[in-house]
C-alpha positions as a printed Julia matrix, in Angstrom:
199×3 Matrix{Float64}:
   0.0    0.0     0.0
   2.87   2.37    0.82
   4.26   1.68   -2.69
   0.91   2.69   -4.15
   0.93   5.81   -1.98
   4.37   6.82   -3.28
   3.35   6.15   -6.86
   0.11   8.1    -6.39
   2.12  11.0    -5.0
   4.1   11.14   -8.23
   1.09  10.84  -10.48
  -1.39  13.07   -8.64
  -1.05  16.78   -7.73
   1.47  17.26   -4.91
   0.98  20.71   -3.37
  -2.11  21.5    -1.26
  -3.24  24.02   -3.86
  -2.91  21.48   -6.67
  -4.66  18.77   -4.69
  -7.64  20.98   -3.9
  -7.8   22.45   -7.39
  -7.91  18.95   -8.85
 -10.71  17.97   -6.45
 -12.69  21.12   -7.22
 -12.31  20.72  -10.98
 -13.45  17.11  -10.85
 -16.59  18.02   -8.88
 -17.39  20.9   -11.23
 -17.0   18.51  -14.15
 -19.85  16.38  -12.81
 -22.19  18.98  -14.31
 -20.37  19.63  -17.57
 -18.93  16.32  -18.81
 -19.97  12.71  -19.28
 -21.05  11.75  -15.78
 -19.26   8.39  -15.7
 -15.92   9.92  -16.7
 -16.29  12.84  -14.31
 -17.26  10.52  -11.47
 -14.15   8.44  -12.12
 -12.02  11.55  -11.63
 -13.87  12.42   -8.42
 -13.23   8.89   -7.13
  -9.5    9.16   -7.87
  -9.22  12.57   -6.25
 -11.14  11.63   -3.11
  -9.07   8.47   -2.73
  -5.91  10.56   -3.02
  -7.26  13.04   -0.47
  -8.0   10.24    1.98
  -4.45   8.91    1.64
  -2.96  12.38    2.1
  -4.89  13.34    5.23
  -5.42   9.9     6.78
  -2.43   7.87    5.61
  -2.41   4.21    4.67
  -1.38   2.47    7.89
   2.3    2.61    6.98
   2.79   6.19    5.84
   1.61   8.84    8.32
   0.03  12.03    6.98
   2.01  15.27    7.06
   0.18  17.44    9.61
   1.25  20.72    8.04
   0.1   19.52    4.63
  -3.23  18.37    6.07
  -3.77  21.81    7.56
  -2.89  23.56    4.3
  -5.24  21.29    2.37
  -8.01  22.11    4.85
  -7.46  25.84    4.42
  -7.53  25.5     0.64
 -10.71  23.41    0.76
 -12.44  26.2     2.68
 -10.98  28.93    0.5
 -12.09  27.23   -2.73
 -15.62  26.38   -1.48
 -14.98  22.67   -1.98
 -17.08  21.82    1.08
 -20.17  23.2    -0.64
 -19.45  21.18   -3.78
 -18.91  17.99   -1.8
 -22.13  18.33    0.19
 -24.35  19.38   -2.7
 -23.05  16.62   -4.98
 -23.44  13.83   -2.42
 -26.48  12.37   -4.24
 -24.36  11.96   -7.38
 -21.49  10.09   -5.72
 -20.95   6.35   -5.63
 -20.63   4.23   -2.51
 -16.82   4.17   -2.56
 -16.51   7.94   -2.85
 -18.99   8.47   -0.02
 -16.96   6.1     2.17
 -13.77   8.09    1.52
 -15.67  11.32    2.07
 -16.94  10.2     5.48
 -13.35   9.58    6.61
 -12.12  12.88    5.19
 -15.06  14.84    6.65
 -14.19  13.88   10.22
 -10.52  14.75    9.8
 -11.17  18.06    8.05
 -13.62  19.31   10.68
 -11.02  18.72   13.4
  -8.31  20.88   11.83
  -7.52  24.07   13.76
  -5.62  27.25   12.94
  -4.81  28.89   16.24
  -8.16  28.5    18.02
 -10.36  28.3    14.94
 -11.77  25.12   13.42
 -11.56  26.14    9.77
 -14.24  23.87    8.32
 -16.57  24.45   11.24
 -16.26  28.18   10.66
 -16.98  27.62    6.98
 -20.15  25.71    7.85
 -21.17  28.47   10.28
 -21.09  30.81    7.29
 -22.94  28.34    5.05
 -25.61  26.96    7.35
 -27.77  25.96    4.4
 -25.4   23.01    3.97
 -26.55  21.62    7.32
 -30.17  21.89    6.19
 -29.2   20.06    3.01
 -27.61  17.23    5.01
 -30.71  16.92    7.2
 -32.88  16.75    4.1
 -30.73  13.95    2.69
 -32.33  11.47    5.11
 -35.06  11.27    2.47
 -32.57   9.73    0.05
 -32.12   6.05    0.91
 -28.78   5.84   -0.89
 -27.03   8.56    1.09
 -29.05   8.84    4.31
 -26.56   6.94    6.47
 -23.59   8.85    5.06
 -25.3   12.15    5.78
 -26.2   10.97    9.26
 -22.52  10.31   10.01
 -21.57  13.72    8.65
 -24.27  15.45   10.69
 -23.2   13.76   13.91
 -19.66  14.94   13.3
 -21.0   18.49   12.87
 -23.07  18.2    16.03
 -19.89  17.82   18.1
 -19.42  21.57   17.64
 -21.88  23.65   19.73
 -22.6   26.36   17.15
 -23.51  23.8    14.5
 -25.51  21.68   16.93
 -27.43  24.76   18.08
 -28.32  25.7    14.52
 -29.55  22.22   13.63
 -31.59  21.96   16.81
 -33.23  25.37   16.34
 -33.69  25.22   12.56
 -36.96  24.45   10.84
 -35.42  21.39    9.24
 -34.97  19.79   12.68
 -38.7   19.03   12.72
 -38.06  16.57    9.91
 -36.45  14.21   12.41
 -39.89  13.5    13.86
 -40.78  12.11   10.43
 -37.47  10.36    9.89
 -37.63   8.32   13.09
 -40.83   6.74   11.77
 -39.5    5.85    8.32
 -40.18   2.23    7.27
 -36.46   1.63    6.68
 -35.24   0.52   10.12
 -31.58   1.43    9.59
 -32.37   4.96    8.47
 -34.99   5.5    11.18
 -32.5    4.31   13.82
 -29.77   6.52   12.4
 -32.09   9.54   12.45
 -32.99   8.79   16.06
 -29.3    8.59   16.92
 -28.67  11.99   15.33
 -31.7   13.44   17.13
 -30.35  12.19   20.47
 -26.88  13.56   19.73
 -28.36  17.03   19.23
 -30.18  16.86   22.54
 -27.11  15.57   24.38
 -24.85  18.28   22.94
 -27.28  21.06   23.85
 -29.44  19.71   26.68
 -30.54  23.17   27.81
 -32.15  24.04   24.48
 -35.91  23.68   24.5
 -37.84  22.25   21.58
């Protein structure tokens, strides 16, 4: 795997700016090129991103590079692209994305969580993720992403007080047991994170 990682490093963009630009371009291409070809590029780029910020078990990620990639992702509005294009992504890409999402949200510059701050300025993305419970294909992925967001008080507070939160009362009664259970788990996480907030 480490051999693959070294080879990928030679073949794929190497600087944080190049990595993020390649990711952004591939997501934008989903709407302008043959979907299958564009999706293949997205898959390659997200796999490369996962290796860069998570490692492969043998090669540890470079912390400074991870931070720079995070800053570029926020600067280039890649988070918005990733969230809004979730319904178009395949299972493998969504799996890589779930891993990357957790790592990216935890990156700090001084005392600021960069991606959390980005989401605070683009709260409509949280509403979008809540609404994705209606999509059977991506509901569980979005649930994982939402629970990661809920770990941060400002994001949890928004979700809990937003109009879209009422949808959870519908989601917990969905006929699909896995999705209903996941929605209930997310609902409980919101209440645990902000127990003093009244419904």
